[in-house]
């Protein structure tokens, strides 16, 4: 039996690879003119960004166009490799919780409920090879890497005594980071800075941000997202979980628990090093709970 349960996507129509420029093609290399054309279009509507679904109940902006500087396929491949290494290390240390363990099954059940509601936020998610693992560790942490690779540490479930609704809020939040491609955007910014070139110069064919960023897959678990990214993930995750039938009020309870944990003892709270808690975060969630309450109620009725 595989130590990690993969959650296969539904069969979908085949499509051409989407390049960082926003066009679909089958591996053709771009000419310098095409790169310049992409640069001129970056600020305009001709470069496609991940659109907010028309029916979305939460108010978030379009995903950053900067992410197009890093090929999604390359980043997802790097994430797959890093995730496989992490799982292998956990297994070799006896820290990987078995797939038939009740807590692992609990995570699988929640993930399967959430995943169908991710596709509208990122079409690529339909073809992701979703996977969920539970790692035995006292760290209070969880993540979802590009391409849908999810891991929870037992510490976040046990120390915070998370309910199913609260786990769904954590998982939805982490899924949202992957769906909104925050890692892809952050690596594009970091890579351009490290190379000492401008983003515009890369698009003009004068730099190598895409290839450089693809080699930075090892940084995926240490990236720090902006406050805007965190707010974005909070709200998108809130809606995904509500549509799956999980109580949106749990998002407020979750962050209250996080805040209390910070006040008492921050040791081992890895999640909070990259997801700081605070009153404004809780207030923003409280303001948005009513907007998705109807989705939650409808989902509960349809069960």
GROMACS .gro file of C-alpha atoms in nm:
model
  303
    1UNK     CA    1   0.000   0.000   0.000
    2UNK     CA    2   0.131   0.343  -0.085
    3UNK     CA    3   0.225   0.554   0.219
    4UNK     CA    4   0.051   0.856   0.069
    5UNK     CA    5  -0.298   0.842  -0.077
    6UNK     CA    6  -0.318   1.015  -0.412
    7UNK     CA    7  -0.645   1.181  -0.498
    8UNK     CA    8  -0.681   1.149  -0.878
    9UNK     CA    9  -0.849   1.433  -1.069
   10UNK     CA   10  -1.148   1.362  -1.291
   11UNK     CA   11  -1.090   1.291  -1.658
   12UNK     CA   12  -1.078   1.618  -1.849
   13UNK     CA   13  -1.026   1.729  -2.207
   14UNK     CA   14  -0.661   1.743  -2.312
   15UNK     CA   15  -0.517   2.088  -2.366
   16UNK     CA   16  -0.195   2.246  -2.483
   17UNK     CA   17   0.068   2.354  -2.235
   18UNK     CA   18   0.018   2.704  -2.102
   19UNK     CA   19   0.332   2.911  -2.120
   20UNK     CA   20   0.434   3.197  -1.889
   21UNK     CA   21   0.327   3.440  -2.160
   22UNK     CA   22  -0.033   3.322  -2.128
   23UNK     CA   23  -0.050   3.153  -2.470
   24UNK     CA   24  -0.114   2.783  -2.528
   25UNK     CA   25   0.127   2.597  -2.753
   26UNK     CA   26   0.301   2.262  -2.784
   27UNK     CA   27   0.659   2.337  -2.684
   28UNK     CA   28   0.745   2.604  -2.942
   29UNK     CA   29   1.029   2.834  -2.837
   30UNK     CA   30   0.958   3.205  -2.820
   31UNK     CA   31   1.135   3.449  -3.045
   32UNK     CA   32   1.274   3.775  -2.908
   33UNK     CA   33   0.976   3.949  -3.067
   34UNK     CA   34   0.735   3.726  -2.876
   35UNK     CA   35   0.917   3.804  -2.552
   36UNK     CA   36   0.898   4.177  -2.621
   37UNK     CA   37   0.531   4.142  -2.711
   38UNK     CA   38   0.465   3.966  -2.380
   39UNK     CA   39   0.645   4.247  -2.197
   40UNK     CA   40   0.427   4.508  -2.364
   41UNK     CA   41   0.116   4.308  -2.280
   42UNK     CA   42   0.204   4.229  -1.918
   43UNK     CA   43   0.003   4.515  -1.774
   44UNK     CA   44  -0.290   4.468  -2.009
   45UNK     CA   45  -0.581   4.235  -2.049
   46UNK     CA   46  -0.412   4.024  -2.318
   47UNK     CA   47  -0.205   3.839  -2.056
   48UNK     CA   48  -0.443   3.605  -1.884
   49UNK     CA   49  -0.448   3.602  -1.504
   50UNK     CA   50  -0.634   3.353  -1.289
   51UNK     CA   51  -0.978   3.505  -1.294
   52UNK     CA   52  -1.197   3.522  -0.988
   53UNK     CA   53  -1.504   3.304  -1.056
   54UNK     CA   54  -1.805   3.512  -1.150
   55UNK     CA   55  -2.008   3.347  -0.875
   56UNK     CA   56  -1.747   3.399  -0.602
   57UNK     CA   57  -1.893   3.531  -0.278
   58UNK     CA   58  -1.564   3.664  -0.139
   59UNK     CA   59  -1.395   3.971  -0.278
   60UNK     CA   60  -1.036   3.912  -0.388
   61UNK     CA   61  -0.831   4.060  -0.667
   62UNK     CA   62  -0.689   3.885  -0.971
   63UNK     CA   63  -0.386   3.666  -0.916
   64UNK     CA   64  -0.059   3.847  -0.985
   65UNK     CA   65   0.056   3.856  -1.347
   66UNK     CA   66   0.417   3.832  -1.228
   67UNK     CA   67   0.369   3.460  -1.179
   68UNK     CA   68   0.379   3.416  -1.558
   69UNK     CA   69   0.756   3.471  -1.542
   70UNK     CA   70   0.795   3.125  -1.386
   71UNK     CA   71   0.664   2.826  -1.587
   72UNK     CA   72   0.392   2.656  -1.385
   73UNK     CA   73   0.493   2.312  -1.511
   74UNK     CA   74   0.851   2.355  -1.393
   75UNK     CA   75   0.748   2.476  -1.050
   76UNK     CA   76   0.497   2.195  -1.004
   77UNK     CA   77   0.762   1.941  -1.105
   78UNK     CA   78   1.005   2.089  -0.852
   79UNK     CA   79   0.732   2.074  -0.587
   80UNK     CA   80   0.656   1.711  -0.671
   81UNK     CA   81   1.022   1.621  -0.626
   82UNK     CA   82   1.054   1.805  -0.297
   83UNK     CA   83   0.732   1.651  -0.167
   84UNK     CA   84   0.850   1.301  -0.262
   85UNK     CA   85   1.177   1.362  -0.076
   86UNK     CA   86   0.990   1.485   0.229
   87UNK     CA   87   0.764   1.179   0.232
   88UNK     CA   88   1.060   0.946   0.184
   89UNK     CA   89   1.246   1.108   0.476
   90UNK     CA   90   0.940   1.089   0.700
   91UNK     CA   91   0.890   0.723   0.609
   92UNK     CA   92   1.254   0.635   0.675
   93UNK     CA   93   1.226   0.790   1.023
   94UNK     CA   94   0.899   0.613   1.099
   95UNK     CA   95   0.720   0.949   1.109
   96UNK     CA   96   0.480   0.894   0.820
   97UNK     CA   97   0.137   0.805   0.958
   98UNK     CA   98  -0.018   0.508   0.778
   99UNK     CA   99  -0.292   0.570   0.519
  100UNK     CA  100  -0.537   0.352   0.714
  101UNK     CA  101  -0.485   0.548   1.037
  102UNK     CA  102  -0.811   0.722   1.143
  103UNK     CA  103  -0.645   1.066   1.146
  104UNK     CA  104  -0.501   1.018   0.797
  105UNK     CA  105  -0.838   0.895   0.672
  106UNK     CA  106  -0.994   1.204   0.827
  107UNK     CA  107  -0.765   1.428   0.623
  108UNK     CA  108  -0.837   1.229   0.307
  109UNK     CA  109  -1.211   1.263   0.360
  110UNK     CA  110  -1.189   1.640   0.406
  111UNK     CA  111  -0.957   1.683   0.107
  112UNK     CA  112  -1.189   1.486  -0.119
  113UNK     CA  113  -1.475   1.713  -0.018
  114UNK     CA  114  -1.277   2.031  -0.086
  115UNK     CA  115  -1.097   1.942  -0.410
  116UNK     CA  116  -1.396   1.962  -0.650
  117UNK     CA  117  -1.448   2.324  -0.540
  118UNK     CA  118  -1.091   2.426  -0.630
  119UNK     CA  119  -1.117   2.396  -1.007
  120UNK     CA  120  -1.293   2.726  -1.069
  121UNK     CA  121  -1.007   2.906  -0.895
  122UNK     CA  122  -0.738   2.750  -1.114
  123UNK     CA  123  -0.808   2.531  -1.417
  124UNK     CA  124  -0.474   2.355  -1.374
  125UNK     CA  125  -0.607   2.203  -1.051
  126UNK     CA  126  -0.824   1.965  -1.253
  127UNK     CA  127  -0.512   1.783  -1.367
  128UNK     CA  128  -0.309   1.803  -1.048
  129UNK     CA  129  -0.219   1.471  -0.889
  130UNK     CA  130  -0.355   1.567  -0.549
  131UNK     CA  131  -0.202   1.386  -0.252
  132UNK     CA  132  -0.240   1.407   0.126
  133UNK     CA  133   0.005   1.290   0.393
  134UNK     CA  134   0.007   1.305   0.773
  135UNK     CA  135   0.351   1.337   0.936
  136UNK     CA  136   0.413   1.260   1.301
  137UNK     CA  137   0.569   1.575   1.446
  138UNK     CA  138   0.504   1.813   1.735
  139UNK     CA  139   0.532   2.109   1.497
  140UNK     CA  140   0.212   2.304   1.446
  141UNK     CA  141   0.223   2.314   1.068
  142UNK     CA  142   0.051   2.223   0.740
  143UNK     CA  143   0.104   2.314   0.376
  144UNK     CA  144  -0.008   2.259   0.019
  145UNK     CA  145   0.263   2.279  -0.243
  146UNK     CA  146   0.213   2.380  -0.608
  147UNK     CA  147   0.045   2.092  -0.787
  148UNK     CA  148  -0.176   1.993  -0.492
  149UNK     CA  149   0.068   1.814  -0.262
  150UNK     CA  150  -0.070   1.846   0.094
  151UNK     CA  151   0.090   1.759   0.427
  152UNK     CA  152  -0.031   1.803   0.783
  153UNK     CA  153   0.179   1.753   1.095
  154UNK     CA  154   0.013   1.577   1.385
  155UNK     CA  155   0.106   1.868   1.610
  156UNK     CA  156  -0.138   2.110   1.449
  157UNK     CA  157  -0.426   1.867   1.494
  158UNK     CA  158  -0.340   1.755   1.846
  159UNK     CA  159  -0.212   2.075   2.008
  160UNK     CA  160  -0.501   2.285   1.876
  161UNK     CA  161  -0.758   2.004   1.909
  162UNK     CA  162  -0.889   2.083   1.562
  163UNK     CA  163  -1.242   1.988   1.461
  164UNK     CA  164  -1.319   1.870   1.108
  165UNK     CA  165  -1.447   2.220   1.027
  166UNK     CA  166  -1.124   2.378   1.152
  167UNK     CA  167  -0.908   2.129   0.959
  168UNK     CA  168  -1.109   2.220   0.648
  169UNK     CA  169  -1.027   2.588   0.706
  170UNK     CA  170  -0.655   2.515   0.738
  171UNK     CA  171  -0.660   2.289   0.433
  172UNK     CA  172  -0.869   2.534   0.228
  173UNK     CA  173  -0.629   2.815   0.317
  174UNK     CA  174  -0.326   2.612   0.209
  175UNK     CA  175  -0.497   2.496  -0.109
  176UNK     CA  176  -0.572   2.860  -0.188
  177UNK     CA  177  -0.202   2.950  -0.175
  178UNK     CA  178  -0.140   2.684  -0.443
  179UNK     CA  179  -0.446   2.777  -0.648
  180UNK     CA  180  -0.362   3.146  -0.648
  181UNK     CA  181   0.002   3.059  -0.729
  182UNK     CA  182   0.153   3.269  -0.452
  183UNK     CA  183   0.473   3.059  -0.453
  184UNK     CA  184   0.510   3.112  -0.826
  185UNK     CA  185   0.474   3.488  -0.784
  186UNK     CA  186   0.714   3.505  -0.489
  187UNK     CA  187   0.981   3.302  -0.667
  188UNK     CA  188   0.954   3.530  -0.970
  189UNK     CA  189   1.018   3.833  -0.747
  190UNK     CA  190   1.298   3.666  -0.551
  191UNK     CA  191   1.469   3.532  -0.861
  192UNK     CA  192   1.469   3.864  -1.042
  193UNK     CA  193   1.618   4.029  -0.736
  194UNK     CA  194   1.884   3.758  -0.696
  195UNK     CA  195   1.984   3.784  -1.060
  196UNK     CA  196   2.004   4.162  -1.037
  197UNK     CA  197   1.778   4.221  -1.335
  198UNK     CA  198   1.439   4.373  -1.387
  199UNK     CA  199   1.132   4.171  -1.471
  200UNK     CA  200   1.096   4.373  -1.789
  201UNK     CA  201   1.452   4.284  -1.890
  202UNK     CA  202   1.374   3.915  -1.854
  203UNK     CA  203   1.073   3.947  -2.077
  204UNK     CA  204   1.287   4.126  -2.334
  205UNK     CA  205   1.512   3.821  -2.348
  206UNK     CA  206   1.789   3.976  -2.134
  207UNK     CA  207   1.758   3.755  -1.830
  208UNK     CA  208   1.678   3.405  -1.715
  209UNK     CA  209   1.427   3.438  -1.434
  210UNK     CA  210   1.217   3.141  -1.539
  211UNK     CA  211   1.502   2.890  -1.546
  212UNK     CA  212   1.662   3.033  -1.232
  213UNK     CA  213   1.335   3.012  -1.038
  214UNK     CA  214   1.278   2.656  -1.151
  215UNK     CA  215   1.603   2.563  -0.977
  216UNK     CA  216   1.478   2.710  -0.650
  217UNK     CA  217   1.220   2.441  -0.578
  218UNK     CA  218   1.394   2.372  -0.248
  219UNK     CA  219   1.276   2.711  -0.124
  220UNK     CA  220   0.908   2.626  -0.154
  221UNK     CA  221   0.858   2.538   0.213
  222UNK     CA  222   1.042   2.847   0.338
  223UNK     CA  223   0.869   3.115   0.130
  224UNK     CA  224   0.697   3.391   0.323
  225UNK     CA  225   0.384   3.530   0.165
  226UNK     CA  226   0.271   3.889   0.183
  227UNK     CA  227  -0.017   4.004   0.400
  228UNK     CA  228  -0.224   4.043   0.084
  229UNK     CA  229  -0.147   3.683  -0.010
  230UNK     CA  230  -0.249   3.566   0.336
  231UNK     CA  231  -0.576   3.758   0.321
  232UNK     CA  232  -0.638   3.622  -0.029
  233UNK     CA  233  -0.581   3.264   0.092
  234UNK     CA  234  -0.800   3.319   0.400
  235UNK     CA  235  -1.098   3.426   0.190
  236UNK     CA  236  -1.060   3.181  -0.098
  237UNK     CA  237  -1.009   2.898   0.150
  238UNK     CA  238  -1.312   3.012   0.347
  239UNK     CA  239  -1.532   2.991   0.038
  240UNK     CA  240  -1.395   2.655  -0.078
  241UNK     CA  241  -1.457   2.501   0.266
  242UNK     CA  242  -1.806   2.650   0.292
  243UNK     CA  243  -1.901   2.511  -0.050
  244UNK     CA  244  -1.782   2.170   0.071
  245UNK     CA  245  -2.017   2.190   0.370
  246UNK     CA  246  -1.778   2.302   0.646
  247UNK     CA  247  -1.893   2.569   0.889
  248UNK     CA  248  -1.729   2.904   0.801
  249UNK     CA  249  -1.751   3.012   1.165
  250UNK     CA  250  -1.471   2.761   1.224
  251UNK     CA  251  -1.227   2.996   1.049
  252UNK     CA  252  -1.273   3.250   1.327
  253UNK     CA  253  -1.242   2.982   1.596
  254UNK     CA  254  -0.927   2.850   1.428
  255UNK     CA  255  -0.745   3.182   1.433
  256UNK     CA  256  -0.858   3.251   1.787
  257UNK     CA  257  -0.694   2.922   1.882
  258UNK     CA  258  -0.382   3.026   1.691
  259UNK     CA  259  -0.375   3.357   1.876
  260UNK     CA  260  -0.413   3.188   2.212
  261UNK     CA  261  -0.137   2.942   2.128
  262UNK     CA  262   0.093   3.229   2.037
  263UNK     CA  263   0.022   3.404   2.362
  264UNK     CA  264   0.094   3.099   2.574
  265UNK     CA  265   0.387   2.934   2.398
  266UNK     CA  266   0.510   3.000   2.047
  267UNK     CA  267   0.759   2.712   2.053
  268UNK     CA  268   0.693   2.465   1.773
  269UNK     CA  269   0.427   2.682   1.609
  270UNK     CA  270   0.587   2.670   1.266
  271UNK     CA  271   0.256   2.757   1.103
  272UNK     CA  272   0.252   3.092   1.277
  273UNK     CA  273   0.599   3.187   1.155
  274UNK     CA  274   0.457   3.214   0.804
  275UNK     CA  275   0.091   3.274   0.893
  276UNK     CA  276   0.091   3.536   1.170
  277UNK     CA  277  -0.228   3.564   1.370
  278UNK     CA  278  -0.380   3.892   1.479
  279UNK     CA  279  -0.703   4.075   1.557
  280UNK     CA  280  -0.734   4.222   1.207
  281UNK     CA  281  -0.712   3.878   1.050
  282UNK     CA  282  -0.994   3.758   1.272
  283UNK     CA  283  -1.202   4.068   1.204
  284UNK     CA  284  -1.164   4.023   0.829
  285UNK     CA  285  -1.282   3.664   0.852
  286UNK     CA  286  -1.576   3.769   1.070
  287UNK     CA  287  -1.675   4.025   0.806
  288UNK     CA  288  -1.672   3.759   0.535
  289UNK     CA  289  -1.841   3.470   0.714
  290UNK     CA  290  -2.193   3.601   0.633
  291UNK     CA  291  -2.113   3.611   0.261
  292UNK     CA  292  -2.050   3.235   0.250
  293UNK     CA  293  -2.297   3.123   0.516
  294UNK     CA  294  -2.561   3.049   0.254
  295UNK     CA  295  -2.316   2.830   0.062
  296UNK     CA  296  -2.248   2.628   0.375
  297UNK     CA  297  -2.617   2.586   0.450
  298UNK     CA  298  -2.691   2.479   0.093
  299UNK     CA  299  -2.408   2.226   0.102
  300UNK     CA  300  -2.536   2.084   0.430
  301UNK     CA  301  -2.886   2.044   0.287
  302UNK     CA  302  -2.754   1.858  -0.016
  303UNK     CA  303  -2.565   1.600   0.188
   0.00000   0.00000   0.00000
